mmCIF file of C-alpha atoms in Angstrom:
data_model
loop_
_atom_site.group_PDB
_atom_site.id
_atom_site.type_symbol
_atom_site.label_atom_id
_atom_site.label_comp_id
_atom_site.label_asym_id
_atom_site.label_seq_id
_atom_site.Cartn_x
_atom_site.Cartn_y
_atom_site.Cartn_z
ATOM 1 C CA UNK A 1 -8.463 -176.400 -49.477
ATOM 2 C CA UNK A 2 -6.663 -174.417 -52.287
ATOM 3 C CA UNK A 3 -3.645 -172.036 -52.806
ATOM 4 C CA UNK A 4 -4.090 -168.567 -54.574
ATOM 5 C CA UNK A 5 -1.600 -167.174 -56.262
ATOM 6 C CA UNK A 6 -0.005 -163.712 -56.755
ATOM 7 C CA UNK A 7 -2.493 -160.668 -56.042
ATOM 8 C CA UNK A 8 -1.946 -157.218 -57.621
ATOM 9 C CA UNK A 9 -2.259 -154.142 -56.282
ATOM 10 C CA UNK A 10 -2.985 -150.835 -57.846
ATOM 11 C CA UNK A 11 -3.615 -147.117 -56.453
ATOM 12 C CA UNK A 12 -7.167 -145.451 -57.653
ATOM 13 C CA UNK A 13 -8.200 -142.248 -56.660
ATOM 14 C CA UNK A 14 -10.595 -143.885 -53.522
ATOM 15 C CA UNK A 15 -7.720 -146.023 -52.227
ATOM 16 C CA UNK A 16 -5.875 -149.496 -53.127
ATOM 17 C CA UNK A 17 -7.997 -151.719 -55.322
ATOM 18 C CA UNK A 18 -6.805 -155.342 -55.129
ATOM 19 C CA UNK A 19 -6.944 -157.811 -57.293
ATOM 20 C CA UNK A 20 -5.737 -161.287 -57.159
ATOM 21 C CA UNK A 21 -5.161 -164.054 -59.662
ATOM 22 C CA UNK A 22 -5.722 -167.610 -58.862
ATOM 23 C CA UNK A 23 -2.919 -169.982 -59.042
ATOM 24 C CA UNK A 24 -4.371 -173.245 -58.353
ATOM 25 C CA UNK A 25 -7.432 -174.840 -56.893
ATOM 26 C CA UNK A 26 -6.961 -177.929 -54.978
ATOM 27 C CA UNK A 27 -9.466 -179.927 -53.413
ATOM 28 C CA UNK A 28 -8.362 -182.862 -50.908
ATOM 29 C CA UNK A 29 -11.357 -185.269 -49.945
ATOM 30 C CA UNK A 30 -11.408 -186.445 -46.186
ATOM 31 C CA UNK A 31 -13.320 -189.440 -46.504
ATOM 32 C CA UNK A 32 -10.714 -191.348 -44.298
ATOM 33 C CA UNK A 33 -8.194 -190.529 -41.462
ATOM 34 C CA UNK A 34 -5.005 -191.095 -43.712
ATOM 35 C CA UNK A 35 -6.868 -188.611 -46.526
ATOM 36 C CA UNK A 36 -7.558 -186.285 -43.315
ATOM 37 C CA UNK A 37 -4.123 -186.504 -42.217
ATOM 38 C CA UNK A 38 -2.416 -185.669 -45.241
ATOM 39 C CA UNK A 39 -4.602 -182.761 -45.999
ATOM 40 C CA UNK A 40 -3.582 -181.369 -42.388
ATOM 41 C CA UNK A 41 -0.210 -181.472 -43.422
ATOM 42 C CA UNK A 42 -0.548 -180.130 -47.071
ATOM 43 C CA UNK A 43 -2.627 -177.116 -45.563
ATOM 44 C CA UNK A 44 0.081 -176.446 -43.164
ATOM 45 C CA UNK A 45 2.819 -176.410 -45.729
ATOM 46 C CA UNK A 46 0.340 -174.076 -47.979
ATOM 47 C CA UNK A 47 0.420 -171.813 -44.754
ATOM 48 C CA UNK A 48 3.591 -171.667 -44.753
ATOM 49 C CA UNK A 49 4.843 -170.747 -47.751
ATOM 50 C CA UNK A 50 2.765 -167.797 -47.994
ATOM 51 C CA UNK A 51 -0.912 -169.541 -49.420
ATOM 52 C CA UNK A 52 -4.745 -169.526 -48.280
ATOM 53 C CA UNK A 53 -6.288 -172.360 -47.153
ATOM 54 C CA UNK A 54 -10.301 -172.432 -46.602
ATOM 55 C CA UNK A 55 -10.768 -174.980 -43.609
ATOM 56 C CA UNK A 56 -14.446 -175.343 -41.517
ATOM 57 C CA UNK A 57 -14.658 -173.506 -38.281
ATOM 58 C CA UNK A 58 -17.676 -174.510 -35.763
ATOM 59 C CA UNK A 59 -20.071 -172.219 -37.693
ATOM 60 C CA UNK A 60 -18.630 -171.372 -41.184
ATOM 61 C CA UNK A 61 -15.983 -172.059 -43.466
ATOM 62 C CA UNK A 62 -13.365 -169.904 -43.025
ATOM 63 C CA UNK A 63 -10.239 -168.421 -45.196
ATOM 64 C CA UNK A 64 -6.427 -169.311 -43.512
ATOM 65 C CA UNK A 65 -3.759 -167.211 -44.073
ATOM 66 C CA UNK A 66 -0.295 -166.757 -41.638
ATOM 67 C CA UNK A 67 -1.136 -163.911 -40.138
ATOM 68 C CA UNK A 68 2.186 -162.526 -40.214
ATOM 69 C CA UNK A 69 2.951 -162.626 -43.551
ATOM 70 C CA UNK A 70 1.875 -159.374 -45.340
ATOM 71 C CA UNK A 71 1.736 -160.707 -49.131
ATOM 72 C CA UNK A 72 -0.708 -164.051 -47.999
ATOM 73 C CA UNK A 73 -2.748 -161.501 -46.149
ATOM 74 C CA UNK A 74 -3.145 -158.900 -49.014
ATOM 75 C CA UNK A 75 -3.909 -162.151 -51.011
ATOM 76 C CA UNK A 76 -6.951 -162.981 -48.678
ATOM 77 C CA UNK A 77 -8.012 -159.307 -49.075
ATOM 78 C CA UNK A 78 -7.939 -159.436 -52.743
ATOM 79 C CA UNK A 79 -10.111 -162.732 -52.869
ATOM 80 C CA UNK A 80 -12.634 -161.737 -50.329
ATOM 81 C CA UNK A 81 -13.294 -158.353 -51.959
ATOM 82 C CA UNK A 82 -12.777 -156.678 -48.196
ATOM 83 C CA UNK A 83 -11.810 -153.410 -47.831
ATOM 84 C CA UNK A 84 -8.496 -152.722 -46.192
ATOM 85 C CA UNK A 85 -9.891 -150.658 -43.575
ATOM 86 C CA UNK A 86 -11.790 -153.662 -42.443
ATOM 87 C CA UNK A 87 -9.358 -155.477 -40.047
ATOM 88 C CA UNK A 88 -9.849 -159.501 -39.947
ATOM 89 C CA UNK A 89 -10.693 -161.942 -37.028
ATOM 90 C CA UNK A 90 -7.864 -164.590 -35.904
ATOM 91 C CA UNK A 91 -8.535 -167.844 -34.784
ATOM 92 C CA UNK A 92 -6.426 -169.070 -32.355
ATOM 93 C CA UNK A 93 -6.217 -172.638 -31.515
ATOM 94 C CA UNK A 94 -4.798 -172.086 -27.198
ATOM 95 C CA UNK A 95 -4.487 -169.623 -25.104
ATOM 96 C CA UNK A 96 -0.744 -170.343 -25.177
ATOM 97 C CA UNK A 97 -0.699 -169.060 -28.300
ATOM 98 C CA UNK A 98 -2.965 -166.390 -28.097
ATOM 99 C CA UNK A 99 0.174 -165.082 -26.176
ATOM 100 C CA UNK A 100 2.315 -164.913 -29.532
ATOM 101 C CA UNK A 101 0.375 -162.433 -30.965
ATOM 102 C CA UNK A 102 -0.867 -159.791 -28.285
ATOM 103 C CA UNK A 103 0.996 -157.721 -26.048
ATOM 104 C CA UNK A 104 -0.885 -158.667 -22.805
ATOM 105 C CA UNK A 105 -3.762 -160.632 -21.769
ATOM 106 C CA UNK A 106 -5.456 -158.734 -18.767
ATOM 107 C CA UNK A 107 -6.495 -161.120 -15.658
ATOM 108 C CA UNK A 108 -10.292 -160.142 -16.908
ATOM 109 C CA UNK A 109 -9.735 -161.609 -20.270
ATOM 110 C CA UNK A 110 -8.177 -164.587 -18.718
ATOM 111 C CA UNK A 111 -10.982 -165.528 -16.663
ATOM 112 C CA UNK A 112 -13.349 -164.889 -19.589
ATOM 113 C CA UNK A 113 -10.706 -167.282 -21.662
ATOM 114 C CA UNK A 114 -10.849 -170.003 -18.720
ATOM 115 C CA UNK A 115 -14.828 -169.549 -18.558
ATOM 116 C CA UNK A 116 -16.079 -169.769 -22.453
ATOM 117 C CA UNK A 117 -12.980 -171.110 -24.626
ATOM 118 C CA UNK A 118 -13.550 -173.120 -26.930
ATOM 119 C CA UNK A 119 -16.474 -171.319 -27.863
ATOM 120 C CA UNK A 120 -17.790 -168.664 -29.937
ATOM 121 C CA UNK A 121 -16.658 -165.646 -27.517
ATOM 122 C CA UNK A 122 -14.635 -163.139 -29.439
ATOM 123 C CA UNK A 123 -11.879 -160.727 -27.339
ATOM 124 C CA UNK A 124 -10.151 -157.681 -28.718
ATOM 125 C CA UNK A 125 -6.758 -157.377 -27.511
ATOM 126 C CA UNK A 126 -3.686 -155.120 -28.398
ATOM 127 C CA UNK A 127 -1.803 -156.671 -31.164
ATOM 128 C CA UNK A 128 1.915 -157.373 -30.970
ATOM 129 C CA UNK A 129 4.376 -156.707 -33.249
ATOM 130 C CA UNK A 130 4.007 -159.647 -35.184
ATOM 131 C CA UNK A 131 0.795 -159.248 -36.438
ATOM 132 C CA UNK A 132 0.702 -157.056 -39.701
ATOM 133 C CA UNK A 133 -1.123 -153.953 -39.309
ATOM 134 C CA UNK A 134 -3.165 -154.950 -42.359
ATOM 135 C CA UNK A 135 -4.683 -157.576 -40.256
ATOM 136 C CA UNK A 136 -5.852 -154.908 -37.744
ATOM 137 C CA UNK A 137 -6.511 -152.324 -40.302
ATOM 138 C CA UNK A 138 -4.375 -150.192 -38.723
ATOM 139 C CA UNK A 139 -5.787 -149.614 -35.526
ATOM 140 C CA UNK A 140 -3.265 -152.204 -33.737
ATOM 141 C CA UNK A 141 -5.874 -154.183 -32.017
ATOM 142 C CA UNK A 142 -7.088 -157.825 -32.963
ATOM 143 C CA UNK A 143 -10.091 -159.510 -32.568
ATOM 144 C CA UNK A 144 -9.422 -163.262 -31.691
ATOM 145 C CA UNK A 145 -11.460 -165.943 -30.345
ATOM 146 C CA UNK A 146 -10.355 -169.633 -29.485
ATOM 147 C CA UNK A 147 -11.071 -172.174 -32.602
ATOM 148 C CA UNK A 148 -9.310 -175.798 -32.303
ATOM 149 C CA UNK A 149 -7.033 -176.566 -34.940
ATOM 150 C CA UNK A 150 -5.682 -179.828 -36.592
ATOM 151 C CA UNK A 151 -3.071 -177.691 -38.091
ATOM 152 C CA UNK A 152 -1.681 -176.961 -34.789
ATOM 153 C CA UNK A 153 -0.895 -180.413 -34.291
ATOM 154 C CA UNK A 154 1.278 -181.118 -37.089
#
Protein backbone atom coordinates (compact mmCIF):
# COMPACT_ATOMS: atom_id res chain seq x y z
CA UNK A 1 0.00 0.00 0.00
CA UNK A 2 1.31 3.65 -0.22
CA UNK A 3 0.11 7.29 0.36
CA UNK A 4 0.50 10.01 -2.44
CA UNK A 5 0.85 13.22 -1.67
CA UNK A 6 -0.41 16.65 -2.87
CA UNK A 7 -1.56 16.70 -6.70
CA UNK A 8 -1.58 19.95 -8.74
CA UNK A 9 -3.85 21.11 -10.94
CA UNK A 10 -3.51 23.46 -13.82
CA UNK A 11 -5.99 24.81 -16.68
CA UNK A 12 -4.64 24.17 -20.50
CA UNK A 13 -6.47 25.12 -23.35
CA UNK A 14 -8.05 21.17 -23.77
CA UNK A 15 -9.13 21.04 -20.12
CA UNK A 16 -7.49 20.39 -16.49
CA UNK A 17 -4.16 18.62 -16.72
CA UNK A 18 -3.28 16.98 -13.39
CA UNK A 19 -0.39 16.28 -11.99
CA UNK A 20 0.49 14.77 -8.75
CA UNK A 21 3.61 14.49 -6.65
CA UNK A 22 4.38 11.51 -4.60
CA UNK A 23 4.72 11.84 -0.96
CA UNK A 24 5.69 8.54 0.22
CA UNK A 25 5.77 4.95 -0.84
CA UNK A 26 5.10 2.43 1.73
CA UNK A 27 5.09 -1.12 1.35
CA UNK A 28 3.67 -3.41 4.32
CA UNK A 29 4.48 -7.26 3.81
CA UNK A 30 1.58 -9.72 4.85
CA UNK A 31 3.47 -12.68 5.43
CA UNK A 32 1.56 -13.25 8.80
CA UNK A 33 -1.92 -12.41 10.31
CA UNK A 34 -0.51 -9.76 12.87
CA UNK A 35 1.54 -8.09 9.62
CA UNK A 36 -2.02 -8.48 7.78
CA UNK A 37 -3.79 -6.95 10.54
CA UNK A 38 -1.83 -3.99 11.00
CA UNK A 39 -1.70 -3.18 7.38
CA UNK A 40 -5.70 -3.26 7.46
CA UNK A 41 -5.59 -0.75 9.93
CA UNK A 42 -2.75 1.53 8.51
CA UNK A 43 -4.70 1.46 5.06
CA UNK A 44 -7.78 2.52 6.78
CA UNK A 45 -6.20 5.41 8.58
CA UNK A 46 -4.44 6.34 5.02
CA UNK A 47 -8.18 6.39 3.79
CA UNK A 48 -9.04 8.48 6.02
CA UNK A 49 -7.03 11.19 6.10
CA UNK A 50 -7.40 11.87 2.57
CA UNK A 51 -4.54 9.09 0.93
CA UNK A 52 -4.59 6.18 -1.81
CA UNK A 53 -4.14 2.90 -0.95
CA UNK A 54 -3.58 0.09 -3.81
CA UNK A 55 -5.18 -3.17 -2.22
CA UNK A 56 -5.98 -6.64 -4.52
CA UNK A 57 -9.50 -7.05 -5.68
CA UNK A 58 -10.60 -10.71 -7.03
CA UNK A 59 -9.13 -9.90 -10.48
CA UNK A 60 -6.70 -6.89 -10.25
CA UNK A 61 -5.08 -4.65 -8.01
CA UNK A 62 -6.95 -1.83 -7.50
CA UNK A 63 -6.36 2.05 -6.36
CA UNK A 64 -8.49 3.13 -2.84
CA UNK A 65 -9.46 6.39 -2.33
CA UNK A 66 -12.68 7.77 0.09
CA UNK A 67 -14.87 8.39 -2.33
CA UNK A 68 -16.16 11.39 -0.83
CA UNK A 69 -13.34 13.30 -0.45
CA UNK A 70 -12.70 15.49 -3.56
CA UNK A 71 -8.78 16.25 -3.05
CA UNK A 72 -7.92 12.08 -2.51
CA UNK A 73 -10.00 11.59 -5.59
CA UNK A 74 -8.32 14.28 -7.85
CA UNK A 75 -5.13 12.62 -6.37
CA UNK A 76 -6.13 9.14 -7.87
CA UNK A 77 -6.88 10.99 -11.15
CA UNK A 78 -3.58 12.59 -11.29
CA UNK A 79 -1.68 9.18 -10.67
CA UNK A 80 -3.68 7.10 -13.01
CA UNK A 81 -3.33 9.56 -15.90
CA UNK A 82 -7.44 9.27 -16.36
CA UNK A 83 -9.24 11.80 -17.83
CA UNK A 84 -11.80 13.59 -15.73
CA UNK A 85 -14.55 12.86 -17.95
CA UNK A 86 -13.95 9.25 -17.24
CA UNK A 87 -16.03 8.55 -14.06
CA UNK A 88 -14.48 5.63 -11.70
CA UNK A 89 -15.96 2.25 -10.46
CA UNK A 90 -16.68 1.83 -6.51
CA UNK A 91 -16.29 -1.16 -4.73
CA UNK A 92 -18.53 -1.70 -2.17
CA UNK A 93 -18.00 -4.21 0.45
CA UNK A 94 -22.41 -4.90 1.44
CA UNK A 95 -25.28 -4.07 0.16
CA UNK A 96 -25.90 -2.14 3.40
CA UNK A 97 -23.60 0.10 2.33
CA UNK A 98 -24.21 0.28 -1.12
CA UNK A 99 -27.21 2.23 0.45
CA UNK A 100 -24.82 5.18 1.66
CA UNK A 101 -23.99 6.18 -1.54
CA UNK A 102 -27.05 5.89 -4.03
CA UNK A 103 -30.29 7.38 -3.89
CA UNK A 104 -32.35 4.14 -4.40
CA UNK A 105 -31.81 0.62 -5.11
CA UNK A 106 -34.77 -0.58 -7.41
CA UNK A 107 -36.38 -4.14 -6.34
CA UNK A 108 -34.67 -5.34 -9.88
CA UNK A 109 -31.27 -4.42 -8.73
CA UNK A 110 -31.93 -6.04 -5.47
CA UNK A 111 -32.70 -9.32 -6.74
CA UNK A 112 -29.73 -9.09 -9.13
CA UNK A 113 -27.65 -8.03 -5.73
CA UNK A 114 -29.22 -11.16 -3.78
CA UNK A 115 -28.52 -13.45 -7.00
CA UNK A 116 -24.65 -12.63 -8.06
CA UNK A 117 -23.00 -10.57 -5.04
CA UNK A 118 -20.04 -11.18 -4.28
CA UNK A 119 -19.15 -11.45 -7.71
CA UNK A 120 -17.96 -9.66 -10.62
CA UNK A 121 -21.53 -8.11 -11.64
CA UNK A 122 -21.27 -4.38 -11.99
CA UNK A 123 -24.75 -2.05 -11.43
CA UNK A 124 -25.10 1.59 -12.31
CA UNK A 125 -27.15 3.38 -9.93
CA UNK A 126 -27.99 7.14 -9.26
CA UNK A 127 -25.42 8.57 -7.04
CA UNK A 128 -26.27 10.37 -3.82
CA UNK A 129 -25.11 13.36 -2.62
CA UNK A 130 -22.19 12.12 -1.06
CA UNK A 131 -20.41 10.92 -3.78
CA UNK A 132 -18.30 13.71 -5.57
CA UNK A 133 -19.35 14.37 -8.97
CA UNK A 134 -15.73 13.81 -10.03
CA UNK A 135 -16.24 10.24 -9.22
CA UNK A 136 -19.18 10.09 -11.69
CA UNK A 137 -17.70 12.46 -14.11
CA UNK A 138 -20.45 14.46 -13.85
CA UNK A 139 -23.16 12.51 -15.04
CA UNK A 140 -24.43 11.65 -11.31
CA UNK A 141 -24.56 7.98 -11.77
CA UNK A 142 -22.04 5.32 -10.28
CA UNK A 143 -21.00 2.18 -11.32
CA UNK A 144 -20.54 -0.18 -8.24
CA UNK A 145 -20.22 -3.77 -7.83
CA UNK A 146 -19.88 -5.81 -4.47
CA UNK A 147 -15.97 -6.48 -3.51
CA UNK A 148 -15.32 -7.82 0.24
CA UNK A 149 -13.26 -5.70 2.24
CA UNK A 150 -10.91 -6.19 5.31
CA UNK A 151 -11.04 -2.52 5.68
CA UNK A 152 -14.61 -2.65 6.45
CA UNK A 153 -13.96 -4.58 9.39
CA UNK A 154 -11.75 -2.42 11.26
Amino acid sequence: MFDVGRSSFKTTPYGMNLTCEPKRKMIIRLDSFERQEQAVKRAKEILLHGGLVACPTESFYGLAVDATNEEAIRRLFALKKRSAERPILLLIPSVELLSEYVIRIPPVALKLINEFWPGGLTLVFQASERISPLVTAGTGKIRSEEHTSELQSH
